[in-house]
Each structure stands twice: as structure tokens, then as C-alpha cells.
Amino acid sequence: MKKGNWRDGGQDRKRHKCRSERQRDQSGHRAPEEQRCEGGAAPGPSHRTPAHTAHASGSSHRTPAPAPELPGFYFDPEKNRYFRLLPGHNNCNPLTREGIQKREQEGRRVRLLEEDERPKKKSPRVGLNSTLLLQKRHLGLLPESSYCRLIHELKVSSMRRHKLQVQTSDSSSPNTDNFRLIVADSACERVFTVNDVEHGGCKYGIMNFSGCSKGSLSVEMCDNLYFTNRKVNSICWASVTHADSHVLLCLVGIAETPGCVSLLPASLFSNSNPDQPGMLCSFKISTAWSCAWCLNPQADKNFSTGLSRRVIVTDAVTGRRQTYPIASDVLTQQFALRAPVLYNGCRSGEIFSIDLRQRSRRGASWKGCRFYQDSAITSVRILQDENYLLAADMLGKIKLWDLRVTRAVQQYEGHNNSHAYLPLHVNQSEGLLLAVGQDCYTRMWSLGDGRLLRTIPSPHPAGKDSVPSVVFSSQLGGRRGLPGLLMAVRHDLYYFPYNCDYRDGPRLGAELTGSPSSLLHS
């Protein structure tokens, strides 16, 4: 195919005729004023019909038609020409469709980062600030539910990125290992971190956070980090002696080293180095995909592990186990708080519950509620009203389920996932649902009505090793902290606090903790 402008294919002859006529004009033979070089002789202005005039004026404002798709070619709008595409990467011609898509995605990410840096004092959707919204509320022009939702949207849009400096005892050696996972305790004063190391394996430790009412946040990393040559599949905080006293880790086996589940006291990662760190034990449970700790008193000090084709519930003190055989891999788990009920999400797309009070049952009868999504379940989260459950799958679908009727009552659009194990994050006190997509964008939805409130681009180019891990808390850094988002990506740590001007505003989550009808119609 001839390289060049695709629009020029039928114009060469006309251009040649134009140039010939202009050359004749320059030699002293002028053409009539009403004759035009393109299309031959055309009627002059005095001879044009109204229809022709209207057609000409309309065509002058017509936008150029998009270039047609040609198999094996890519049209570059900047260079206005076609380029040949190759099916894969090639040293001679590295132009591939995958490379083009990656370049376009990177350009979009850079533009979004630039937009996020610009200050926004008004809500992007309604064009109102907090003062006008409050005035409308006092005048009775705005319902309570709408006021809370709009104020909440204004809060989210005001969040700005700040890079955090992690304080360590050895300030001369900054962290150069990529963050892989961060999981905060219930008070969000400590964050357990897992970092990939260059020579293989990973290291893990605890970062201590402290905040103040002015919105600043300080971070201190513990000195005694632990290293392992095995992969960490899942993490959760465990309450053995007191709240969040331990950390539960699922370690994948490698070579001749079998996998296991370790229960580590959090005091191991304290800079004070106590003499008695507390109970430290390891359970021989291999190939565990997920884990969860039970906080209900009826199943005190019990934890679960999701494996391939079975679920194991273990008493951390006595070591007693109960095994539940299933027909799929259990990728995610969470215990309810009010009752010792375990919810499981499977690779088959099935979500089912196990009531630990019915240990003596055999066969499939021990399963409680059962329902399905269309792909592998990557995360399940129980709301404070335990009649509702959030589930995300590998098709990027996030749904809110009513467990009483096993029906999806809300869907949250925009999540990006095709095969990755990506968790959900719920903060009901702020009425927020968060998820990091496979495209490395962090999305925030209104938990009540499912509206996408904000999409935060990653500070680093997208890649398999740069998917952010996030934590959101209403009091990030303890009682004096403010609501904010903590993001770990590559070897950097970022903080997105709420604007201090909105710290005294209402919280939409107050409605979500009430009746189920307020959850669905807030």
C-alpha cells in the first residue's frame, strides 16, 4: 500500500490540473473568476442556487471523517498517515497494537495527574461549594440525603496527593523495595507491609502512623524486618490476647519448603524489642489462598483458611481443625461479627456461607446461603448491617447482595479487572467503597447510590509491579487523624487527606448504618 494521507488518494489528478491552470494564469492568460480548479468549471457566485450555497456552507464546517480501519495498519492522527503493525514485538519495527494502547493509556494517566494537581474549589458535577449547599439545606431547598451525598462528593474531590517520608533508624538507606501489600489494623495506627525484594522472596514489617488535627501524618518503620523466600498470599490482623495483637499470614510453599500459615505477634515488629513477644506459632497448612480471623465470642480465637477444594477452620490455641470439602478454590473469606458465620468467594464464582455453630453437619447441608457471580470472586466484604454483602469478581463486576433474598440490589460500574486478585475496601462511616483496578487506577464510589465519585491515577506508569495497595480510614493515624487515603505504589508512600475545610461536614455513612432502606435509597 502506498504510504501517505489516506484522503489524498483521489485528489492527485485534481491537484495536477490546479497547478497547470495556475501556471497558465501566471503566463498572462487569466481564467474566468467564476471558474475553480477543483472539480472543473463551477458556477460563479451569481449563478449558484440557494441549495448549492447551503450545501457549500455546510461542508465548510464539516469535521473530517475518521480514518477507516485497515487490517494490519495503524493510522496516526498526528502524522496523518498509516503505519504497518506487527503481531508482536519486533526489534526492527517495535510498533505493535499493544504498544500503541500502552502509549495512549500512559498519555491519559499523565493528563489525569495534571488535572488532579489543579485546585478544585467547587463540586465538579453541581458547581456548588460547601457554603452554598449548607445555605440551601437551611432554607429547605435540599433534602437531607442529597445534602449528605453532595457534601461527601465535595470532600472526595478535594483530596490531594502528598508524598510521605518514612522515618527509619538508618536514614542513609531509603526503601528501594516495591510495596506489594499494606493492611491496616482496626485503629489504623499500624499498617502491616509486605515488600518484594530484588533477589526473590519478600520482607515484611509494621509501619506506625500518627496524625494530628491539622491533617499532617508521620510514619515510622520498625527496625526489625523479617525476610522470607516464600510468597505471601493473604494477610489479616488477629486478636489473640487483645485487639490486633497478632498478624496472620498465608505463605506459599517453594521447592522443598512447604507452605504454612503463621501467627505472628505484632510486638515482634516493635522497636522496643520486648523480651516476651507473645505467642508465636506456625500451622502446616499448604497452598492457602486466603485467611480470615473470627471476632465473634462463640468462635473465639478461631481462624479460617481457604484452600483448593476445601475450607479449614482452626482453633489457634488448641490446634483443633474442622474441614469443609468444596468443589472449587476459595480465593477470599470474611467472618461476620454478630454471628460466627464465614463467607467464602470461590474461583467458580460461587459465594456461600458456613455457620460454625453447625460443625456436626456432614455433606452439602452445612452450606448456608449460596449465590453466584459470572467469574472468579476476588473479594467479599460484609457491611455493618450483616444482611448485605459486597462481592467483586475477575470480570470487574462489583455487586451489593441482599443475603435475605440472595439478590443483587446495587452494582458499582467502572472497576477494571480481568485476572488479578484485587481486594475491596469499605468505609461505612464515610459511605465509601474503594477498589484498585488492574489498570492501576483507584476508584471511589458512593456506597449508598453506587455513583463513581472519583478516579485517582497512579503516580507511576501502569505495570504488573506497580498496582497500588491502599488503605482508607476515617481516622488515619489514630484518634487525632483525619479521613484520608493511604496509597503504596512501587517504593513510595502517598497520603490523600480530606480538605480541612470539610472536616466538620456530615458523614454519609451515618445513614448507611441505619435501616436497609436508607442504605439503598440514600
XYZ file of C-alpha atoms in Angstrom, residues 11-25 35-42:
23
model
C -7.021 14.189 -5.303
C -3.733 13.814 -7.230
C -5.283 14.402 -10.668
C -7.203 17.464 -9.468
C -4.089 18.945 -7.889
C -2.154 18.431 -11.120
C -4.897 20.245 -13.036
C -4.830 23.074 -10.487
C -1.117 23.551 -10.867
C -1.424 23.615 -14.702
C -4.128 26.296 -14.593
C -2.134 28.405 -12.142
C 0.892 28.204 -14.399
C -1.206 29.416 -17.332
C -2.582 32.267 -15.216
C -14.050 29.019 -12.651
C -12.420 26.892 -9.960
C -9.604 24.417 -10.327
C -11.187 21.731 -8.161
C -13.956 19.823 -9.878
C -13.553 21.649 -13.202
C -15.711 24.635 -14.089
C -18.067 25.630 -11.313
